[in-house]
Amino acid sequence: MKIVVLDGYTENPGDLSWEGLEALGMLTVYDRTPVDKTDEIIHRIGDAEIVVTNKTPVTEQVMEACPGMQLICVLATGYNVVDTASARSRGIPVCNVPAYGTASVSQFAIALLLEICHHVGHHSESVHRGDWTRSKDWCYWEYPLIELAGKTMGILGFGRIGQATGRIARALGMRVLACDTHETDEGRAIGEYCTMNELLAQSDVIALHCPLFPETKGIINRDTIARMKDGVILINNSRGPLIVEQDLADALISGKVAGAALDVVSTEPIREKNPLLTAPNCILTPHISWAPRESRQRIMDCTVENISAYLSGCLVNVVN
């Protein structure tokens, strides 16, 4: 059984082991495969029966050219890089890795929020530049500092990650509002379910934890921003296209949105002309919420389990 990993570097830049996959077949790992070069993708897959990808697209054209393909595994929860309908029509199961990043992504959401509230990185750099040594006062701060206790966090998307973020927010003394298509008892124990309009109007902080579907694409836009509190803080480490980026940039410039912290953008890597790069009070990180070693190890372990289950005739984590 031949297994090919098309883009293994971000999952394993050298601090993990591929030995679990090596035990299951003849393994070939490519650090990176050009996502826009279909011929190269086809060449690298060749006659491999099992294809493992993270962000390299596996399209209908690729499947047509690689008739030996029997299983596609995605090194992530999101699987939009795979044409799942075409795979299903060919009898090729597509497996993902669910729930691996709940702790790391919720932790990072709060880290983004705390950075807006305290600008720890900026003040550390200021001290290292000598600003404190030269200060006339015993302390100083170069941004307004924000206390979260007593404020309201609204969470759009209240699944595993949204609920984990809500638990941390409550520990900080925040009230939690939640908007989701499915209400659960677990969610009610953490926050108050409400309509989106209520969440927009009442929240001091809005965190996005919803998946990217046609109905959620651009959910943060000029209209929804207008319905938010003046001076709201926006956190997004879910999916970049949830936000109309020019509308958010305009709101940051006007002050309607006091600050935004984003780990994801509409096109990644970020384009040079993305309006958020020059917007004020906007923290941007390079899609790393998922990337602690512990989280990536869970991805590796689950992928091994997905392939092992397939080889034993008992599929798990199939998304098509």
Tab-separated table of C-alpha atoms in Angstrom:
chain	number	residue	atom	x	y	z
A	1	MET	CA	0.000	0.000	0.000
A	2	LYS	CA	1.522	3.307	-1.130
A	3	ILE	CA	0.886	6.399	0.989
A	4	VAL	CA	1.833	9.913	-0.123
A	5	VAL	CA	1.777	13.021	2.047
A	6	LEU	CA	1.540	16.068	-0.221
A	7	ASP	CA	2.365	18.845	2.254
A	8	GLY	CA	3.741	17.513	5.493
A	9	TYR	CA	5.938	20.366	6.714
A	10	THR	CA	3.402	22.455	8.614
A	11	GLU	CA	2.114	19.341	10.385
A	12	ASN	CA	5.600	18.041	11.079
A	13	PRO	CA	8.490	20.494	10.662
A	14	GLY	CA	10.749	17.973	12.381
A	15	ASP	CA	9.460	17.710	15.944
A	16	LEU	CA	7.109	14.775	15.298
A	17	SER	CA	7.586	11.335	13.760
A	18	TRP	CA	6.041	9.790	10.647
A	19	GLU	CA	6.721	6.285	11.960
A	20	GLY	CA	3.021	5.588	12.566
A	21	LEU	CA	2.297	6.060	8.855
A	22	GLU	CA	5.495	4.282	7.836
A	23	ALA	CA	4.218	1.185	9.626
A	24	LEU	CA	1.107	1.147	7.422
A	25	GLY	CA	2.678	1.196	3.967
A	26	MET	CA	5.318	2.588	1.612
A	27	LEU	CA	5.385	6.236	2.703
A	28	THR	CA	6.519	9.241	0.668
A	29	VAL	CA	6.406	12.642	2.357
A	30	TYR	CA	6.683	15.927	0.491
A	31	ASP	CA	7.210	19.005	2.646
A	32	ARG	CA	5.338	21.212	0.186
A	33	THR	CA	3.464	20.741	-3.087
A	34	PRO	CA	2.532	23.778	-5.214
A	35	VAL	CA	-1.202	24.213	-4.726
A	36	ASP	CA	-1.664	25.824	-8.148
A	37	LYS	CA	0.187	23.198	-10.190
A	38	THR	CA	-2.256	20.376	-10.868
A	39	ASP	CA	0.225	18.451	-13.005
A	40	GLU	CA	2.716	18.374	-10.154
A	41	ILE	CA	0.046	17.213	-7.692
A	42	ILE	CA	-0.904	14.410	-10.083
A	43	HIS	CA	2.738	13.457	-10.608
A	44	ARG	CA	3.429	13.251	-6.897
A	45	ILE	CA	0.359	11.142	-6.160
A	46	GLY	CA	1.130	8.819	-9.036
A	47	ASP	CA	-0.208	5.342	-8.303
A	48	ALA	CA	-0.495	5.847	-4.527
A	49	GLU	CA	-3.605	4.311	-2.993
A	50	ILE	CA	-3.739	6.659	0.028
A	51	VAL	CA	-3.343	10.438	-0.282
A	52	VAL	CA	-2.734	12.618	2.761
A	53	THR	CA	-3.129	16.374	2.372
A	54	ASN	CA	-3.394	19.480	4.466
A	55	LYS	CA	-3.943	22.425	2.123
A	56	THR	CA	-2.999	20.917	-1.253
A	57	PRO	CA	-6.215	20.592	-3.311
A	58	VAL	CA	-7.385	17.182	-4.432
A	59	THR	CA	-9.790	18.010	-7.230
A	60	GLU	CA	-11.903	15.994	-9.642
A	61	GLN	CA	-9.171	16.435	-12.246
A	62	VAL	CA	-6.590	15.012	-9.848
A	63	MET	CA	-8.790	12.021	-9.013
A	64	GLU	CA	-9.464	11.359	-12.683
A	65	ALA	CA	-5.726	11.276	-13.382
A	66	CYS	CA	-4.946	9.054	-10.377
A	67	PRO	CA	-7.284	6.048	-10.692
A	68	GLY	CA	-5.423	4.072	-8.040
A	69	MET	CA	-6.533	6.459	-5.296
A	70	GLN	CA	-8.582	4.640	-2.653
A	71	LEU	CA	-8.546	6.939	0.395
A	72	ILE	CA	-8.001	10.646	1.048
A	73	CYS	CA	-7.014	11.810	4.535
A	74	VAL	CA	-6.957	15.476	5.511
A	75	LEU	CA	-4.504	16.618	8.185
A	76	ALA	CA	-7.105	19.018	9.554
A	77	THR	CA	-10.742	19.326	10.529
A	78	GLY	CA	-11.706	21.422	7.498
A	79	TYR	CA	-11.813	19.468	4.251
A	80	ASN	CA	-12.799	22.060	1.653
A	81	VAL	CA	-9.543	21.380	-0.248
A	82	VAL	CA	-11.009	18.048	-1.348
A	83	ASP	CA	-13.804	17.686	-3.904
A	84	THR	CA	-15.771	15.405	-1.614
A	85	ALA	CA	-18.649	14.955	-4.070
A	86	SER	CA	-16.313	13.691	-6.792
A	87	ALA	CA	-14.596	11.440	-4.276
A	88	ARG	CA	-17.939	9.994	-3.195
A	89	SER	CA	-18.960	9.340	-6.791
A	90	ARG	CA	-15.733	7.361	-7.221
A	91	GLY	CA	-16.179	5.444	-3.989
A	92	ILE	CA	-13.221	7.202	-2.339
A	93	PRO	CA	-13.807	7.945	1.352
A	94	VAL	CA	-12.472	11.255	2.691
A	95	CYS	CA	-11.459	11.297	6.359
A	96	ASN	CA	-10.664	14.315	8.506
A	97	VAL	CA	-9.385	14.913	12.036
A	98	PRO	CA	-12.198	16.199	14.255
A	99	ALA	CA	-11.777	17.936	17.604
A	100	TYR	CA	-7.976	17.844	17.776
A	101	GLY	CA	-7.545	21.573	18.466
A	102	THR	CA	-10.238	22.455	20.980
A	103	ALA	CA	-7.807	23.358	23.760
A	104	SER	CA	-5.211	25.083	21.588
A	105	VAL	CA	-7.636	27.150	19.484
A	106	SER	CA	-9.701	28.349	22.447
A	107	GLN	CA	-6.501	29.190	24.331
A	108	PHE	CA	-5.264	31.184	21.346
A	109	ALA	CA	-8.555	33.073	21.050
A	110	ILE	CA	-8.103	34.277	24.616
A	111	ALA	CA	-4.431	35.064	23.955
A	112	LEU	CA	-5.510	37.312	21.079
A	113	LEU	CA	-8.042	39.025	23.317
A	114	LEU	CA	-5.547	39.555	26.130
A	115	GLU	CA	-3.040	41.006	23.687
A	116	ILE	CA	-5.619	43.617	22.665
A	117	CYS	CA	-6.383	44.336	26.324
A	118	HIS	CA	-2.767	44.675	27.495
A	119	HIS	CA	-0.446	44.862	24.447
A	120	VAL	CA	2.071	42.742	26.296
A	121	GLY	CA	4.297	42.292	23.253
A	122	HIS	CA	4.431	46.005	22.513
A	123	HIS	CA	5.265	46.957	26.090
A	124	SER	CA	7.956	44.289	26.335
A	125	GLU	CA	9.569	45.635	23.171
A	126	SER	CA	9.325	49.154	24.623
A	127	VAL	CA	11.140	48.107	27.787
A	128	HIS	CA	13.866	46.366	25.770
A	129	ARG	CA	14.310	49.572	23.745
A	130	GLY	CA	15.140	51.379	26.965
A	131	ASP	CA	11.912	53.361	27.274
A	132	TRP	CA	11.385	52.307	30.902
A	133	THR	CA	14.992	53.083	31.806
A	134	ARG	CA	14.479	56.611	30.482
A	135	SER	CA	10.985	57.035	31.936
A	136	LYS	CA	10.299	59.972	34.265
A	137	ASP	CA	7.634	57.881	36.007
A	138	TRP	CA	7.821	54.535	37.755
A	139	CYS	CA	5.511	53.001	35.140
A	140	TYR	CA	3.821	53.906	31.870
A	141	TRP	CA	1.476	52.439	29.274
A	142	GLU	CA	1.220	53.327	25.605
A	143	TYR	CA	-2.245	51.859	24.917
A	144	PRO	CA	-5.444	51.945	26.967
A	145	LEU	CA	-5.525	48.874	29.218
A	146	ILE	CA	-8.793	46.935	29.415
A	147	GLU	CA	-10.211	44.865	32.264
A	148	LEU	CA	-12.508	42.077	31.068
A	149	ALA	CA	-14.350	41.238	34.285
A	150	GLY	CA	-17.975	42.333	34.021
A	151	LYS	CA	-17.905	42.668	30.242
A	152	THR	CA	-19.856	40.520	27.781
A	153	MET	CA	-18.345	38.125	25.260
A	154	GLY	CA	-20.550	37.060	22.371
A	155	ILE	CA	-19.511	33.841	20.653
A	156	LEU	CA	-20.750	33.085	17.142
A	157	GLY	CA	-20.569	29.307	16.834
A	158	PHE	CA	-20.901	27.458	20.128
A	159	GLY	CA	-19.536	24.016	19.396
A	160	ARG	CA	-16.586	22.425	21.167
A	161	ILE	CA	-14.178	25.316	20.580
A	162	GLY	CA	-16.747	28.041	21.189
A	163	GLN	CA	-17.749	26.437	24.470
A	164	ALA	CA	-14.114	26.024	25.537
A	165	THR	CA	-13.540	29.729	24.837
A	166	GLY	CA	-16.695	30.530	26.788
A	167	ARG	CA	-15.456	28.607	29.823
A	168	ILE	CA	-12.221	30.616	29.871
A	169	ALA	CA	-14.135	33.878	29.404
A	170	ARG	CA	-16.343	33.005	32.376
A	171	ALA	CA	-13.244	32.294	34.455
A	172	LEU	CA	-12.149	35.856	33.631
A	173	GLY	CA	-15.425	37.152	35.022
A	174	MET	CA	-17.165	37.741	31.718
A	175	ARG	CA	-20.795	37.166	30.823
A	176	VAL	CA	-21.089	34.829	27.837
A	177	LEU	CA	-23.674	35.081	25.059
A	178	ALA	CA	-23.860	32.388	22.390
A	179	CYS	CA	-25.428	32.156	18.954
A	180	ASP	CA	-25.602	28.762	17.268
A	181	THR	CA	-28.038	26.795	15.147
A	182	HIS	CA	-28.021	23.987	17.722
A	183	GLU	CA	-28.565	24.661	21.414
A	184	THR	CA	-27.304	22.115	23.943
A	185	ASP	CA	-27.460	21.613	27.680
A	186	GLU	CA	-23.657	21.792	27.766
A	187	GLY	CA	-23.818	25.175	26.081
A	188	ARG	CA	-26.504	26.456	28.450
A	189	ALA	CA	-24.247	25.634	31.381
A	190	ILE	CA	-21.633	28.022	29.973
A	191	GLY	CA	-23.518	30.858	28.310
A	192	GLU	CA	-26.876	32.327	27.387
A	193	TYR	CA	-28.188	31.475	23.930
A	194	CYS	CA	-29.575	34.449	22.030
A	195	THR	CA	-30.269	35.690	18.522
A	196	MET	CA	-27.497	37.119	16.408
A	197	ASN	CA	-29.011	40.605	16.649
A	198	GLU	CA	-29.031	40.376	20.446
A	199	LEU	CA	-25.438	39.163	20.463
A	200	LEU	CA	-24.282	41.968	18.185
A	201	ALA	CA	-26.038	44.638	20.239
A	202	GLN	CA	-24.932	43.474	23.696
A	203	SER	CA	-21.375	42.149	23.280
A	204	ASP	CA	-18.239	44.051	24.248
A	205	VAL	CA	-16.171	41.297	22.638
A	206	ILE	CA	-17.264	39.119	19.716
A	207	ALA	CA	-15.397	35.871	19.019
A	208	LEU	CA	-15.939	33.881	15.840
A	209	HIS	CA	-15.924	30.106	16.191
A	210	CYS	CA	-18.323	29.119	13.426
A	211	PRO	CA	-17.474	26.973	10.392
A	212	LEU	CA	-17.267	28.444	6.907
A	213	PHE	CA	-20.463	27.682	5.003
A	214	PRO	CA	-22.162	29.682	2.241
A	215	GLU	CA	-24.492	31.147	4.861
A	216	THR	CA	-21.634	32.227	7.164
A	217	LYS	CA	-19.289	33.626	4.517
A	218	GLY	CA	-19.019	37.367	5.105
A	219	ILE	CA	-21.148	37.181	8.255
A	220	ILE	CA	-19.131	40.094	9.642
A	221	ASN	CA	-19.775	42.922	7.215
A	222	ARG	CA	-20.752	46.581	7.067
A	223	ASP	CA	-24.341	45.815	8.122
A	224	THR	CA	-23.566	43.514	11.045
A	225	ILE	CA	-20.775	45.793	12.259
A	226	ALA	CA	-23.246	48.691	12.316
A	227	ARG	CA	-25.400	46.677	14.732
A	228	MET	CA	-22.501	46.165	17.160
A	229	LYS	CA	-21.659	48.294	20.163
A	230	ASP	CA	-19.375	51.244	19.536
A	231	GLY	CA	-15.859	50.225	20.552
A	232	VAL	CA	-16.432	46.490	20.211
A	233	ILE	CA	-13.474	44.082	20.062
A	234	LEU	CA	-13.489	41.359	17.380
A	235	ILE	CA	-11.600	38.054	17.597
A	236	ASN	CA	-11.353	35.580	14.702
A	237	ASN	CA	-9.274	32.425	14.704
A	238	SER	CA	-11.858	30.340	12.895
A	239	ARG	CA	-11.995	31.053	9.143
A	240	GLY	CA	-10.869	34.202	7.336
A	241	PRO	CA	-13.745	34.503	4.833
A	242	LEU	CA	-16.220	34.933	7.703
A	243	ILE	CA	-15.206	38.610	7.559
A	244	VAL	CA	-15.530	41.151	4.750
A	245	GLU	CA	-12.070	42.533	5.331
A	246	GLN	CA	-12.504	45.969	3.774
A	247	ASP	CA	-15.598	46.536	5.918
A	248	LEU	CA	-13.664	45.608	9.054
A	249	ALA	CA	-10.743	47.830	8.038
A	250	ASP	CA	-13.142	50.746	7.558
A	251	ALA	CA	-14.667	50.097	10.999
A	252	LEU	CA	-11.220	50.039	12.613
A	253	ILE	CA	-10.331	53.327	10.920
A	254	SER	CA	-13.568	54.956	12.089
A	255	GLY	CA	-13.242	53.563	15.616
A	256	LYS	CA	-16.540	51.697	15.478
A	257	VAL	CA	-14.446	48.585	16.150
A	258	ALA	CA	-11.882	49.431	18.818
A	259	GLY	CA	-9.631	46.507	18.038
A	260	ALA	CA	-9.446	43.276	16.107
A	261	ALA	CA	-7.194	40.267	16.533
A	262	LEU	CA	-7.175	37.742	13.713
A	263	ASP	CA	-5.283	34.508	13.184
A	264	VAL	CA	-6.931	33.896	9.803
A	265	VAL	CA	-7.576	35.944	6.681
A	266	SER	CA	-9.463	35.437	3.438
A	267	THR	CA	-6.421	34.365	1.401
A	268	GLU	CA	-3.460	32.677	3.053
A	269	PRO	CA	-0.625	33.516	3.084
A	270	ILE	CA	-1.921	37.073	3.441
A	271	ARG	CA	-1.722	39.245	0.323
A	272	GLU	CA	0.326	42.440	0.390
A	273	LYS	CA	-2.733	44.566	-0.399
A	274	ASN	CA	-4.971	43.116	2.306
A	275	PRO	CA	-6.586	46.210	3.900
A	276	LEU	CA	-6.146	44.817	7.401
A	277	LEU	CA	-2.358	45.141	7.134
A	278	THR	CA	-2.659	48.925	7.333
A	279	ALA	CA	-5.745	49.182	9.533
A	280	PRO	CA	-5.188	50.582	13.046
A	281	ASN	CA	-5.481	48.445	16.173
A	282	CYS	CA	-5.417	45.200	14.218
A	283	ILE	CA	-3.345	42.261	15.437
A	284	LEU	CA	-2.582	39.615	12.802
A	285	THR	CA	-0.960	36.234	13.361
A	286	PRO	CA	-0.129	33.613	10.681
A	287	HIS	CA	-2.824	30.950	11.292
A	288	ILE	CA	-1.084	29.283	14.217
A	289	SER	CA	-3.934	28.645	16.668
A	290	TRP	CA	-3.846	24.960	15.744
A	291	ALA	CA	-0.081	24.531	15.842
A	292	PRO	CA	1.132	23.609	19.354
A	293	ARG	CA	3.074	20.348	19.260
A	294	GLU	CA	0.466	18.620	21.399
A	295	SER	CA	-2.266	19.544	18.951
A	296	ARG	CA	-0.269	18.452	15.912
A	297	GLN	CA	0.511	15.141	17.606
A	298	ARG	CA	-3.221	14.531	17.933
A	299	ILE	CA	-3.569	15.183	14.193
A	300	MET	CA	-0.828	12.663	13.479
A	301	ASP	CA	-2.312	10.050	15.803
A	302	CYS	CA	-5.825	10.459	14.389
A	303	THR	CA	-4.572	10.215	10.805
A	304	VAL	CA	-2.822	6.958	11.649
A	305	GLU	CA	-6.087	5.728	13.200
A	306	ASN	CA	-8.064	6.796	10.120
A	307	ILE	CA	-5.793	4.830	7.787
A	308	SER	CA	-5.596	1.824	10.114
A	309	ALA	CA	-9.387	1.727	10.320
A	310	TYR	CA	-9.664	1.850	6.530
A	311	LEU	CA	-7.171	-0.989	6.129
A	312	SER	CA	-9.149	-3.071	8.621
A	313	GLY	CA	-12.406	-2.410	6.756
A	314	CYS	CA	-13.962	-0.200	9.438
A	315	LEU	CA	-13.999	3.442	8.365
A	316	VAL	CA	-14.001	6.296	10.871
A	317	ASN	CA	-14.196	10.097	10.569
A	318	VAL	CA	-15.594	9.939	7.044
A	319	VAL	CA	-16.945	13.305	5.844
A	320	ASN	CA	-18.415	12.256	2.472
